[in-house]
Coordinates of C-alpha atoms and ligand atoms in Angstrom, one line a residue:
M1 CA -16.4 -14.7 -154.6
K2 CA -15.9 -18.4 -155.2
S3 CA -12.2 -18.1 -155.0
L4 CA -12.5 -16.3 -151.6
I5 CA -14.8 -19.0 -150.3
Q6 CA -12.4 -21.7 -151.6
K7 CA -9.4 -20.0 -149.9
L8 CA -11.4 -19.7 -146.6
V9 CA -12.7 -23.3 -146.5
E10 CA -9.4 -24.9 -147.4
T11 CA -7.5 -23.2 -144.6
P12 CA -7.5 -25.3 -141.5
G13 CA -8.6 -23.7 -138.2
P14 CA -10.3 -25.9 -135.6
S15 CA -11.6 -24.1 -132.5
G16 CA -8.8 -22.5 -130.4
F17 CA -6.4 -22.8 -133.3
E18 CA -7.6 -20.0 -135.7
Y19 CA -4.2 -18.4 -136.3
A20 CA -3.9 -19.4 -140.0
I21 CA -7.5 -18.6 -141.0
R22 CA -7.3 -15.3 -139.1
D23 CA -4.3 -14.3 -141.3
V24 CA -6.3 -15.1 -144.4
I25 CA -9.2 -12.9 -143.2
R26 CA -6.8 -10.1 -142.3
E27 CA -5.4 -10.2 -145.8
A28 CA -8.8 -10.3 -147.4
I29 CA -10.0 -7.2 -145.7
D30 CA -6.7 -5.3 -145.9
G31 CA -7.3 -1.6 -146.6
H32 CA -11.1 -1.8 -146.2
A33 CA -11.5 -1.2 -142.4
D34 CA -10.7 1.9 -140.3
E35 CA -9.2 -0.2 -137.5
V36 CA -8.4 -3.9 -137.1
R37 CA -7.6 -5.5 -133.8
V38 CA -7.4 -9.0 -132.3
D39 CA -8.8 -9.7 -128.8
A40 CA -7.4 -12.1 -126.2
L41 CA -9.4 -15.1 -127.5
G42 CA -8.2 -14.5 -131.0
S43 CA -11.2 -12.9 -132.6
L44 CA -10.4 -10.4 -135.3
I45 CA -12.4 -7.3 -135.0
A46 CA -12.6 -4.8 -137.9
R47 CA -14.2 -1.5 -137.3
K48 CA -15.7 0.5 -140.2
G49 CA -17.7 3.7 -140.3
T50 CA -18.4 6.7 -138.0
Q51 CA -21.5 6.8 -135.9
T52 CA -23.8 9.7 -136.9
E53 CA -26.9 10.9 -135.1
D54 CA -29.1 8.2 -136.7
G55 CA -26.4 5.5 -136.2
M56 CA -25.6 2.9 -133.6
R57 CA -22.6 0.8 -132.7
V58 CA -23.3 -2.5 -134.5
M59 CA -21.6 -5.8 -134.2
V60 CA -21.7 -8.3 -137.0
S61 CA -20.3 -11.7 -136.1
A62 CA -19.2 -14.7 -138.2
H63 CA -17.2 -17.4 -136.6
I64 CA -13.9 -18.5 -138.3
D65 CA -13.3 -21.7 -136.3
E66 CA -14.4 -25.1 -137.6
I67 CA -15.1 -28.5 -136.1
G68 CA -12.1 -30.8 -135.8
L69 CA -10.3 -33.5 -133.9
M70 CA -7.7 -33.4 -131.0
V71 CA -5.2 -36.1 -130.2
T72 CA -5.8 -37.8 -126.8
H73 CA -3.2 -40.5 -127.0
I74 CA -1.1 -42.6 -129.4
D75 CA -1.0 -46.4 -129.1
E76 CA 2.1 -48.6 -129.3
N77 CA 1.6 -49.2 -133.0
G78 CA 1.4 -45.5 -133.8
F79 CA -2.4 -45.2 -134.2
V80 CA -3.7 -41.8 -133.1
R81 CA -6.7 -41.7 -130.9
F82 CA -8.7 -38.6 -130.7
T83 CA -11.6 -36.6 -129.2
N84 CA -13.9 -34.2 -131.0
I85 CA -13.7 -30.4 -131.2
G86 CA -17.3 -29.4 -131.7
G87 CA -20.1 -31.5 -133.0
I88 CA -18.6 -34.5 -134.9
S89 CA -20.6 -37.6 -135.9
P90 CA -18.8 -40.9 -136.3
L91 CA -20.9 -41.3 -139.5
T92 CA -18.9 -38.5 -141.2
C93 CA -15.5 -39.7 -140.1
Y94 CA -14.7 -43.2 -141.5
G95 CA -12.4 -43.1 -144.5
G96 CA -12.1 -39.3 -144.2
R97 CA -8.8 -37.5 -144.5
V98 CA -7.4 -35.0 -142.0
V99 CA -4.7 -32.4 -142.0
F100 CA -2.9 -31.3 -138.8
M101 CA -1.9 -27.7 -138.3
D102 CA 1.7 -28.5 -139.3
G103 CA 0.6 -30.1 -142.5
T104 CA 0.8 -33.8 -141.4
R105 CA -1.9 -35.8 -143.1
G106 CA -3.8 -38.9 -142.0
V107 CA -6.8 -41.1 -142.7
I108 CA -9.5 -42.2 -140.3
G109 CA -9.9 -45.9 -139.7
I110 CA -12.3 -48.0 -137.7
D111 CA -12.3 -51.6 -136.4
G112 CA -13.9 -53.8 -133.9
I113 CA -17.5 -52.8 -134.7
E114 CA -20.3 -55.3 -134.4
R115 CA -22.4 -55.6 -137.5
G116 CA -25.3 -53.2 -137.5
K117 CA -24.1 -51.3 -134.5
M118 CA -23.6 -47.5 -134.7
P119 CA -19.9 -46.7 -134.2
M120 CA -18.8 -44.2 -131.5
L121 CA -15.9 -41.8 -131.9
S122 CA -13.9 -44.0 -129.5
D123 CA -14.0 -46.8 -132.1
L124 CA -12.2 -44.6 -134.6
F125 CA -8.5 -43.7 -135.0
I126 CA -6.3 -41.7 -137.3
D127 CA -3.6 -43.5 -139.3
V128 CA -0.8 -41.0 -140.2
G129 CA 1.3 -43.7 -141.8
A130 CA 3.5 -44.2 -138.7
T131 CA 5.0 -47.7 -138.0
S132 CA 5.3 -47.2 -134.3
K133 CA 4.6 -44.8 -131.5
A134 CA 8.2 -43.6 -131.7
D135 CA 8.0 -42.5 -135.3
C136 CA 4.5 -41.0 -135.0
P137 CA 4.8 -37.3 -136.1
V138 CA 1.9 -36.0 -134.0
K139 CA 1.6 -35.7 -130.2
V140 CA -1.1 -35.4 -127.5
G141 CA -3.0 -32.1 -127.9
D142 CA -2.3 -31.7 -131.6
V143 CA -5.4 -30.8 -133.7
C144 CA -6.5 -31.5 -137.2
G145 CA -9.4 -30.5 -139.5
F146 CA -11.0 -32.5 -142.2
E147 CA -9.4 -32.3 -145.6
R148 CA -11.7 -32.1 -148.6
P149 CA -11.2 -29.9 -151.7
F150 CA -13.7 -27.2 -152.5
L151 CA -16.2 -28.4 -155.1
D152 CA -17.9 -26.0 -157.5
L153 CA -21.2 -27.5 -158.8
G154 CA -22.2 -24.3 -160.5
K155 CA -25.2 -22.9 -158.6
R156 CA -24.3 -25.0 -155.6
M157 CA -21.0 -25.1 -153.8
V158 CA -19.7 -27.9 -151.5
A159 CA -16.9 -27.9 -149.0
K160 CA -16.0 -28.8 -145.4
S161 CA -16.3 -25.8 -143.1
M162 CA -18.9 -23.9 -145.1
D163 CA -20.0 -23.6 -141.4
D164 CA -19.0 -20.9 -141.0
R165 CA -16.5 -19.8 -143.6
V166 CA -19.2 -19.1 -146.1
A167 CA -20.5 -16.5 -143.6
A168 CA -17.0 -15.2 -143.0
A169 CA -16.8 -14.6 -146.8
V170 CA -20.2 -12.9 -146.7
A171 CA -19.0 -10.6 -143.9
V172 CA -15.7 -9.8 -145.7
E173 CA -17.6 -8.9 -148.9
A174 CA -20.2 -6.8 -147.0
L175 CA -17.4 -4.9 -145.2
K176 CA -15.7 -4.2 -148.6
R177 CA -19.0 -3.1 -150.3
L178 CA -20.3 -1.0 -147.4
E179 CA -19.9 2.6 -148.4
A180 CA -22.2 5.0 -146.6
T181 CA -23.3 3.9 -143.2
P182 CA -24.6 5.9 -140.2
H183 CA -23.2 3.3 -137.9
E184 CA -19.9 2.3 -136.4
V185 CA -19.8 -1.3 -137.5
H186 CA -17.6 -3.9 -135.9
F187 CA -17.1 -6.9 -138.0
V188 CA -16.1 -9.7 -135.7
F189 CA -14.5 -12.8 -137.1
S190 CA -15.0 -14.9 -133.9
T191 CA -13.2 -17.9 -132.5
Q192 CA -14.4 -21.0 -130.6
E193 CA -18.0 -20.9 -131.7
E194 CA -18.2 -24.6 -132.2
V195 CA -17.2 -25.3 -128.6
G196 CA -19.7 -23.0 -127.0
I197 CA -19.8 -19.5 -128.6
R198 CA -16.8 -18.4 -126.6
G199 CA -15.0 -15.9 -128.9
A200 CA -18.2 -13.9 -129.6
T201 CA -18.9 -13.8 -125.9
T202 CA -15.7 -11.8 -125.1
A203 CA -15.9 -9.9 -128.4
A204 CA -19.4 -8.7 -127.7
F205 CA -18.4 -7.6 -124.2
G206 CA -15.4 -5.7 -125.7
V207 CA -17.3 -4.1 -128.6
D208 CA -20.3 -3.2 -126.3
P209 CA -22.7 -2.9 -129.3
D210 CA -26.2 -1.3 -129.3
V211 CA -27.4 -4.0 -131.7
G212 CA -25.9 -7.0 -133.3
F213 CA -26.2 -9.7 -136.0
A214 CA -24.7 -13.1 -136.3
V215 CA -24.0 -14.5 -139.7
D216 CA -24.0 -18.3 -139.8
V217 CA -25.3 -21.3 -141.7
T218 CA -28.6 -23.0 -140.8
R219 CA -30.1 -26.4 -141.6
S220 CA -31.8 -26.7 -144.9
G221 CA -35.3 -28.4 -144.9
D222 CA -35.3 -29.6 -148.5
T223 CA -33.6 -33.0 -148.4
P224 CA -35.6 -36.2 -148.9
R225 CA -36.4 -37.2 -145.3
V226 CA -35.4 -34.2 -143.3
N227 CA -36.3 -34.6 -139.6
P228 CA -37.4 -32.5 -137.9
K229 CA -39.2 -30.7 -140.8
M230 CA -37.9 -27.2 -141.4
A231 CA -39.1 -24.3 -143.6
T232 CA -35.8 -23.4 -145.1
A233 CA -34.5 -24.4 -148.6
L234 CA -31.4 -23.8 -150.6
G235 CA -31.8 -21.0 -153.1
D236 CA -34.8 -19.4 -151.4
G237 CA -32.7 -16.5 -150.1
P238 CA -30.8 -15.6 -147.0
A239 CA -32.8 -16.7 -143.9
I240 CA -33.8 -14.2 -141.3
K241 CA -33.6 -16.1 -138.0
V242 CA -36.6 -16.0 -135.7
R243 CA -35.3 -18.5 -133.2
D244 CA -32.8 -21.3 -132.6
S245 CA -32.0 -23.3 -129.5
S246 CA -29.5 -20.7 -128.3
F247 CA -31.6 -17.5 -128.5
I248 CA -34.8 -15.8 -129.7
A249 CA -34.0 -13.0 -132.1
D250 CA -35.3 -9.7 -131.1
P251 CA -38.8 -9.5 -132.7
R252 CA -38.5 -5.8 -133.5
L253 CA -35.2 -6.5 -135.2
V254 CA -36.7 -9.4 -137.2
D255 CA -39.6 -7.2 -138.3
W256 CA -37.2 -4.5 -139.4
M257 CA -35.0 -7.0 -141.2
V258 CA -38.0 -8.3 -143.1
T259 CA -39.2 -4.8 -144.0
T260 CA -35.7 -3.8 -145.2
A261 CA -35.3 -6.9 -147.3
E262 CA -38.7 -6.4 -148.9
K263 CA -38.0 -2.7 -149.7
A264 CA -34.7 -3.6 -151.3
D265 CA -36.3 -6.5 -153.2
I266 CA -34.0 -9.1 -151.8
P267 CA -35.4 -12.6 -151.5
Y268 CA -35.5 -14.0 -147.9
Q269 CA -36.9 -16.8 -145.9
L270 CA -37.8 -17.1 -142.2
E271 CA -36.0 -19.5 -140.1
V272 CA -36.8 -21.5 -136.9
L273 CA -34.0 -23.9 -136.1
E274 CA -34.9 -26.4 -133.4
A275 CA -31.3 -27.5 -132.6
G276 CA -28.3 -25.3 -133.0
G277 CA -27.0 -22.0 -131.9
T278 CA -25.0 -19.0 -133.1
D279 CA -23.0 -16.0 -132.0
G280 CA -26.4 -14.1 -131.8
R281 CA -26.8 -15.6 -128.3
A282 CA -23.5 -14.1 -127.1
I283 CA -24.4 -10.6 -128.5
Q284 CA -27.9 -10.7 -127.0
M285 CA -26.7 -11.9 -123.5
T286 CA -23.8 -9.5 -123.1
R287 CA -23.6 -6.9 -120.4
G288 CA -27.2 -5.6 -119.8
G289 CA -28.6 -7.3 -122.9
V290 CA -28.5 -6.2 -126.6
P291 CA -31.1 -6.6 -129.4
A292 CA -29.7 -9.3 -131.7
G293 CA -30.6 -11.0 -134.9
C294 CA -29.1 -13.4 -137.4
V295 CA -28.7 -13.7 -141.1
S296 CA -28.4 -17.4 -142.0
I297 CA -27.4 -19.2 -145.1
A298 CA -29.2 -22.5 -145.7
C299 CA -26.8 -25.4 -145.8
R300 CA -27.2 -29.1 -146.4
Y301 CA -25.1 -31.8 -144.5
I302 CA -23.9 -29.4 -141.8
H303 CA -20.9 -30.7 -139.8
S304 CA -20.0 -33.2 -142.5
P305 CA -16.9 -32.8 -144.7
S306 CA -19.3 -31.9 -147.6
E307 CA -21.5 -29.0 -146.6
M308 CA -23.5 -27.5 -149.5
V309 CA -24.8 -24.0 -150.0
D310 CA -26.4 -22.1 -152.9
S311 CA -24.4 -19.3 -154.7
D312 CA -27.4 -17.0 -155.0
D313 CA -28.1 -17.3 -151.3
V314 CA -24.5 -16.2 -150.7
E315 CA -24.8 -13.2 -153.0
N316 CA -28.2 -12.2 -151.6
A317 CA -26.9 -12.5 -148.0
I318 CA -24.2 -10.0 -148.8
K319 CA -26.7 -7.7 -150.4
L320 CA -29.0 -8.0 -147.4
L321 CA -26.2 -7.3 -144.9
V322 CA -25.0 -4.3 -146.8
V323 CA -28.6 -2.9 -147.0
L324 CA -29.1 -3.6 -143.3
L325 CA -25.9 -1.8 -142.3
S326 CA -26.5 1.2 -144.6
A327 CA -29.8 2.3 -143.1
P328 CA -30.7 3.6 -139.7
I329 CA -31.9 0.7 -137.5
V330 CA -35.5 1.2 -136.3
L331 CA -36.7 -0.8 -133.3
D332 CA -40.3 -0.2 -132.5
Ligands
LIG1 CO1 -21.2 -25.4 -136.7
LIG2 ZN1 -21.6 -22.2 -137.4

């Protein structure tokens, strides 16, 4: 499992440029799905199972894009200026290393900041080692992701893009382990979540599910001065989302998820996330509306190059997803 997560987090794929990570997913699920297709926005959709009388068409969505940077212009000395793809804080950038889709590397520098003043993204630049604009190997519109090796701390794992590659790993593993299901399950590895839940929006319309689940990371409320306070903690089990700022999970589905977790003796925690959204919104709001929920993995330092998750939470999230997808879904 750790090697799959490592492979997923170390493959670059900022929103809109998911071709390399999509190939890694395709290879990881090879031979385990009944049908695999890619939609126009690049989401990979793997169908598994045949719907029986007790079954539904179920969508499970984990996004495979990650936050990154896009080149806006290059100055006469070859310094690369950029804008953000998704939610990037200047705090996590300075001194960081980036890798462009063609393998070009660079470091993020900053200057001209007044002492004590919070920098803005426009104060930062990427230095790719160019000596002039003419020999700069990148051009306007090129994208890069952060570069940081996977770190195995035993029970805890750290990497850039745990959001949401750890959930992609959970979905891959659940797809592989799912044996008997009454449902036709569509595992969606969605694109462009970080820029507005776009891939899941078209995927949900295309799949036309009866019910759906997002799988994503959520904030962890167990660091020293977390603000706002949150009930989640690393290691307390997968989180069953009640609400985030993008959607309110269907309460019937939440109840059923809780009951199912308890029956299967899988630890879980309840989650209310005050700022942040997931593919669950796209599923819920598609067509005439669809009951939707979300299985979350608590994560520290989200959207930094060092996002931390707990190994037991990952394993239990897989177990929970498999159990949820193996039973008839009861909404009452
Ligand atoms: Co994110
Ligand atoms: Zn995410």
